[in-house]
Coordinates of C-alpha atoms and ligand atoms in Angstrom, one line a residue:
X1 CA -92.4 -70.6 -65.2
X2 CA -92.9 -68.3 -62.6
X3 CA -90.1 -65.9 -60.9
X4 CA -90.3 -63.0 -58.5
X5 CA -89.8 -59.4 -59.8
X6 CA -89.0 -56.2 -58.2
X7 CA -91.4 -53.6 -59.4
X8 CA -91.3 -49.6 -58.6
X9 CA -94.8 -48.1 -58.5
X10 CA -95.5 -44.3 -58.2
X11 CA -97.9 -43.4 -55.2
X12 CA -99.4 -40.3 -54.7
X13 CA -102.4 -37.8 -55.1
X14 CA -102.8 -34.0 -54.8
X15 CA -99.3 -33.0 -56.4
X16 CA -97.4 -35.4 -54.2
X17 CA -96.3 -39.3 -54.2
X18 CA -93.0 -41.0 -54.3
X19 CA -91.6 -44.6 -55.8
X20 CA -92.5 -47.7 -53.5
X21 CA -90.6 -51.0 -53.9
X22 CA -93.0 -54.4 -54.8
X23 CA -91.7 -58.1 -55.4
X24 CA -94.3 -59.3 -57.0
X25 CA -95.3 -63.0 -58.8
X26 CA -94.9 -63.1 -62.4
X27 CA -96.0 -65.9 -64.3
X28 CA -95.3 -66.8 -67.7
X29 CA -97.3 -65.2 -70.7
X30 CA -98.5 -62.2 -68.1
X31 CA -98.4 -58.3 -68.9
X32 CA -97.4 -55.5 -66.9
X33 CA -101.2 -54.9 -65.9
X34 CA -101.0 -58.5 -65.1
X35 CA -98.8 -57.8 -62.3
X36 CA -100.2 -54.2 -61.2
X37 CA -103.8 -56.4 -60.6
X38 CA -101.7 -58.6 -58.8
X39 CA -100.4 -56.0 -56.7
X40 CA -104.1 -54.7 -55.9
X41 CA -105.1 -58.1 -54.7
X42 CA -101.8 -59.2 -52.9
X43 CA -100.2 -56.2 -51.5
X44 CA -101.6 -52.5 -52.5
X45 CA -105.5 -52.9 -52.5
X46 CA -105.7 -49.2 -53.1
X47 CA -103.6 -48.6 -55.8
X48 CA -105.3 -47.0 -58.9
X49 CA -104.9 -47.6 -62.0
X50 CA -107.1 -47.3 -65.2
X51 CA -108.0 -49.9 -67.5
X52 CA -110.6 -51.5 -69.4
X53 CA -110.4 -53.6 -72.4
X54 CA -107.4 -55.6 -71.6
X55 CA -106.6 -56.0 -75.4
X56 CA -105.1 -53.0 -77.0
X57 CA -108.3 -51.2 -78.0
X58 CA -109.8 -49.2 -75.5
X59 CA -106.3 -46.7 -74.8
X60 CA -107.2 -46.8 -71.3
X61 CA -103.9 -48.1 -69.6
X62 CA -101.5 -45.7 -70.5
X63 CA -99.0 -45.4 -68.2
X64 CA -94.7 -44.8 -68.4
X65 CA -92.6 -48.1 -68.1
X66 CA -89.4 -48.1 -67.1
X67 CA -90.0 -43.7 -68.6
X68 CA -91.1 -44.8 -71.6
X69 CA -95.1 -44.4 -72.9
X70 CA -96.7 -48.2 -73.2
X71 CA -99.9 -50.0 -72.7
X72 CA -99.8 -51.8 -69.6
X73 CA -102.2 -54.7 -71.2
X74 CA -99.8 -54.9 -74.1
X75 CA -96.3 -55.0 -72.6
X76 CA -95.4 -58.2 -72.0
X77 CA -93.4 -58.9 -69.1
X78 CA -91.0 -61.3 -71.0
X79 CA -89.8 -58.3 -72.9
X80 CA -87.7 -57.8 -69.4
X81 CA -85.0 -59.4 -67.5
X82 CA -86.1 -61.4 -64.6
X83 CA -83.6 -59.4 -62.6
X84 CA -84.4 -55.6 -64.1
X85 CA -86.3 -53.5 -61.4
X86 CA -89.4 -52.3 -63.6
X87 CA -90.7 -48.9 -62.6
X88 CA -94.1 -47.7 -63.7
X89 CA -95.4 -44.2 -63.5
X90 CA -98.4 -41.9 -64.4
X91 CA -97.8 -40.3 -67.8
X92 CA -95.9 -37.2 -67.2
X93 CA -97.8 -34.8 -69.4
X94 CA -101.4 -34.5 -67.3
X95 CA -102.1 -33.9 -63.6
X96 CA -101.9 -37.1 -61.7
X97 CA -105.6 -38.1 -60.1
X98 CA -104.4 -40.7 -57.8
X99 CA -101.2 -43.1 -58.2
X100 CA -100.6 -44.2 -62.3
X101 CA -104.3 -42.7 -63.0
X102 CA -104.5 -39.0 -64.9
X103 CA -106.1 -36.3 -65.8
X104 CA -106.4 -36.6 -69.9
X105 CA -108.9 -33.9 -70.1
X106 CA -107.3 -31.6 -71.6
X107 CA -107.3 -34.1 -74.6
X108 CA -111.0 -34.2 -74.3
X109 CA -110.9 -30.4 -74.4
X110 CA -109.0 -30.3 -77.6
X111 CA -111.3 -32.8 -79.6
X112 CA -114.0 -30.4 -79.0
X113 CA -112.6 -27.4 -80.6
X114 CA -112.0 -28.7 -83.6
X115 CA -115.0 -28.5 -86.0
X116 CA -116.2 -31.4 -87.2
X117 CA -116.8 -33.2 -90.6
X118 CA -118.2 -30.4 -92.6
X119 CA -119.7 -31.7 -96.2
X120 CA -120.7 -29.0 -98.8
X121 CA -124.3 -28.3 -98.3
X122 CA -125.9 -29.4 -102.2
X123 CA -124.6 -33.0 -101.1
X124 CA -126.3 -35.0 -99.6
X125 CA -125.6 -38.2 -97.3
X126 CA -125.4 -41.2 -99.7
X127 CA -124.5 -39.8 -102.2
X128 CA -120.9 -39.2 -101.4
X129 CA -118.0 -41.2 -103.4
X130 CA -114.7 -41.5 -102.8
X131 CA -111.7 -42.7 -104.4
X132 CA -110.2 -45.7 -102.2
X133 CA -106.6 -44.1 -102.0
X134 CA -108.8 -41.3 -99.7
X135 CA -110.4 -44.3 -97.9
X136 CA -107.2 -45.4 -97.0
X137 CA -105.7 -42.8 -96.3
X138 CA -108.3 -41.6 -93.8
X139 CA -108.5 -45.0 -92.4
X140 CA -104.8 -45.1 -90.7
X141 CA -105.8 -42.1 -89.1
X142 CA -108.7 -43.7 -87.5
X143 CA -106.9 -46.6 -85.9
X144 CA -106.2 -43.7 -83.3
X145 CA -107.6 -45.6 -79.7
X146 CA -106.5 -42.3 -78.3
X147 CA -104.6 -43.3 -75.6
X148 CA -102.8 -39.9 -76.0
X149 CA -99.7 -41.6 -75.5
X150 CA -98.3 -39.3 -78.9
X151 CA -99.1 -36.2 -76.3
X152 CA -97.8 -37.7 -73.6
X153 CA -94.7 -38.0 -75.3
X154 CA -94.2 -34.7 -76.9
X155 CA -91.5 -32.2 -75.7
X156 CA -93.9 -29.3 -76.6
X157 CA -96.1 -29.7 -73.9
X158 CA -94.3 -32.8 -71.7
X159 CA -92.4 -29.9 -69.1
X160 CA -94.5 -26.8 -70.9
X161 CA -97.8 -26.3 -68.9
X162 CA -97.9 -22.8 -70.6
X163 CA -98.0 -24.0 -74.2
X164 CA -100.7 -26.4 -73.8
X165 CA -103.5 -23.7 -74.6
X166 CA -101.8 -23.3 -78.1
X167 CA -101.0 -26.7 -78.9
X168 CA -103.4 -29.4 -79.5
X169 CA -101.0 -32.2 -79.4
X170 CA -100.0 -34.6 -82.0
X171 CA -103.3 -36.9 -81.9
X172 CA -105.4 -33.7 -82.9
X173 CA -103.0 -32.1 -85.3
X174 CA -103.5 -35.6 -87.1
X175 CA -107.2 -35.2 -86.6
X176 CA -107.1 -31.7 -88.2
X177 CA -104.9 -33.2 -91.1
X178 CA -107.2 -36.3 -91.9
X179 CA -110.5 -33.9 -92.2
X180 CA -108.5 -31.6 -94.2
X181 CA -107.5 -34.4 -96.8
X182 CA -110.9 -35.6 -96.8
X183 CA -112.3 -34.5 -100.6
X184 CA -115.7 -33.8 -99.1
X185 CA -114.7 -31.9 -96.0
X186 CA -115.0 -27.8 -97.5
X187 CA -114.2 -26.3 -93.6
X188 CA -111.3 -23.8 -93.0
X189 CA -108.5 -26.7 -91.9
X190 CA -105.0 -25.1 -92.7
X191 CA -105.7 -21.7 -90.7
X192 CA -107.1 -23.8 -87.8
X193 CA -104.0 -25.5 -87.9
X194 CA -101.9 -23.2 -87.5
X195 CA -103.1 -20.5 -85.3
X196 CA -105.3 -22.2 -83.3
X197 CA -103.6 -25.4 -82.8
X198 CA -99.7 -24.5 -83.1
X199 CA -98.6 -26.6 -85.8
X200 CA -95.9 -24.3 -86.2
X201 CA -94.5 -25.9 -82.9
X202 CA -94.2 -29.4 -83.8
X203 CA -90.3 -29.4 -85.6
X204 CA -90.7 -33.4 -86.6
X205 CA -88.7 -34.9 -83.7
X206 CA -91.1 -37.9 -84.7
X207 CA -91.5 -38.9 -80.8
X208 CA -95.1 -39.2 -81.2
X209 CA -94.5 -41.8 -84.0
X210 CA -92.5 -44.1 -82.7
X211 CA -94.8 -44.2 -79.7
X212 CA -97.9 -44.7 -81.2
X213 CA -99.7 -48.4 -80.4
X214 CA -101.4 -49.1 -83.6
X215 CA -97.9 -47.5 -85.8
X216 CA -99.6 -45.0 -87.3
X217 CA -97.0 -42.7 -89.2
X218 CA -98.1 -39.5 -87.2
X219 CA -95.3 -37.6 -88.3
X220 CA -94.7 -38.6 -91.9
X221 CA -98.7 -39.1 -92.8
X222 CA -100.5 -36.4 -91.1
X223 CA -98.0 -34.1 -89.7
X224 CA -95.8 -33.0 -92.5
X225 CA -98.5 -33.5 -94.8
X226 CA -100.4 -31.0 -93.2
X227 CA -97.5 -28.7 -92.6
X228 CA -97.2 -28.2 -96.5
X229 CA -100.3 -27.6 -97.0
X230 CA -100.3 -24.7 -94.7
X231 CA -97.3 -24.1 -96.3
X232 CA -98.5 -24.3 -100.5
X233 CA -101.4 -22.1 -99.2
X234 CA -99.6 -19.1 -97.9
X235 CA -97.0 -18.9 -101.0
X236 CA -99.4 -19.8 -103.7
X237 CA -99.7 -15.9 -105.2
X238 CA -103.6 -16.2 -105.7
X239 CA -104.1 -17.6 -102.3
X240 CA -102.1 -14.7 -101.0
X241 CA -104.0 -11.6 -103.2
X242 CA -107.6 -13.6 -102.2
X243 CA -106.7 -13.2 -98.5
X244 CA -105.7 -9.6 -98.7
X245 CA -109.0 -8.9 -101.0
X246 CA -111.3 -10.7 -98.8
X247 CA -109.9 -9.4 -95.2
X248 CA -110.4 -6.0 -96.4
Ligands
SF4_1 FE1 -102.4 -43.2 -79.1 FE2 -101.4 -43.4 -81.6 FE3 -103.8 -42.3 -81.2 FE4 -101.7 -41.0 -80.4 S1 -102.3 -41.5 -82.5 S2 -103.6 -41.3 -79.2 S3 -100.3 -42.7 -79.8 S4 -103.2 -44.4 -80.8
F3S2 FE1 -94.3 -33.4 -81.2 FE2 -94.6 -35.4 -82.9 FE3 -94.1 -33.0 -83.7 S1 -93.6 -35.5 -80.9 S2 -92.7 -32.1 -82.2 S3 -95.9 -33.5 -82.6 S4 -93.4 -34.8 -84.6
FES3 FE1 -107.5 -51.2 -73.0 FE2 -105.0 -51.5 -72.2 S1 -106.8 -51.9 -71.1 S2 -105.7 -50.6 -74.1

């Protein structure tokens, strides 16, 4: 069945743009990047937006529906009234490039401060085991397709520009938390965490969860987890003496 839709599309570059009005073809089974490809080839050949995989996978299409975070590949158009005007935007939290396409880097700029998987040196690869519960553990962490919709989304840096130096967002807070529970990672997590990365910010208003494509439980798995043990570290009494001892 096909029907007409009215669709509102952000335009812009260089700090500026402004809503234009589409009615667009929708046919049945299509997605909301359905119709923006449609758009390209009907109506706005130079309106850009960024995709790739078309399936869920690649976290490329990230845009805001109607001001919410979604996939544009995975939100089917069925999931609206024929009627409902359906307004897509660039995500709100990076710099616009050009029309719904931005300027994740800053993402890219937090992966790369945080250390990576650091084993203890008398082990060598191959000879690591690990109990499953850690496999699993570890492994809804890496579902992530970074589509950085979880940063997108959260209030500590969505209208706060100035906090984004101190804040590495809730898709590398989780990074932090999954190498931290790993049993053979021996690097410095919990201070990291903390100081570097502004855990201290995050106060659990679970946006980031209930955003996420692939459902991982940011919040509840990685988040709080990791919040504790920052927490059991700084009241455990030997922890404490240790620190003062070895600062000296
Ligand atoms: Fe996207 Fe979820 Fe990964 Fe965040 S944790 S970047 S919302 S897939
Ligand atoms: Fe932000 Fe998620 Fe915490 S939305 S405040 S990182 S629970
Ligand atoms: Fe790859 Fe949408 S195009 S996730």
């Amino acid at each position: 069945m096909t029907y007409k839709a009215k669709f509102r599309v952000w335009r812009g570059e260089g700090g500026e743009g402004r809503l234009e009005d589409f009615t667009v073809e929708v046919n049945e089974g299509e997605v909301v990047l359905d119709i923006i490809h449609r758009l390209q080839a009907t109506q706005a050949p130079d309106l850009a937006v960024r995709w790739n995989c078309k399936a869920g996978k690649c976290g490329s299409c990230s845009v805001e529906i109607n001001g919410k975070p979604r996939l544009g590949c995975m939100t089917r158009m069925s999931t609206f009234a024929e009627d409902e005007v359906i307004t897509v935007t660039p995500m709100r939290t990076f710099p616009v490039i050009k029309d719904l396409v931005t300027d994740v880097s800053f993402n890219y700029e937090k992966a790369l401060q945080i250390p990576s998987f650091t084993p203890p040196k008398d082990v060598k690869p191959g000879e690591y085991r690990m109990k499953q519960i850690d496999v699993e553990r570890s492994q809804e962490f890496r579902k992530c397709i970074e589509c950085f919709m979880c940063n997108n989304v959260c209030h500590v840096i969505r209208d706060h520009d100035e906090n984004k130096p101190k804040f590495a967002g809730p898709r590398f807070l989780m990074r932090i938390a999954e190498l931290d529970m790993h049993p053979y990672d021996v690097a410095d997590r919990k201070d990291l965490a903390q100081e570097e990365h502004g855990l201290g910010y995050c106060n659990i208003t679970k946006c980031c969860t209930e955003v996420c494509p692939e459902h991982i439980k940011i919040t509840d798995n990685a988040l709080i987890p990791m919040k504790e043990r920052v927490v059991d570290r700084k009241y455990d009494p030997l922890v404490w003496l240790g620190s003062k001892i070895f600062k000296r």
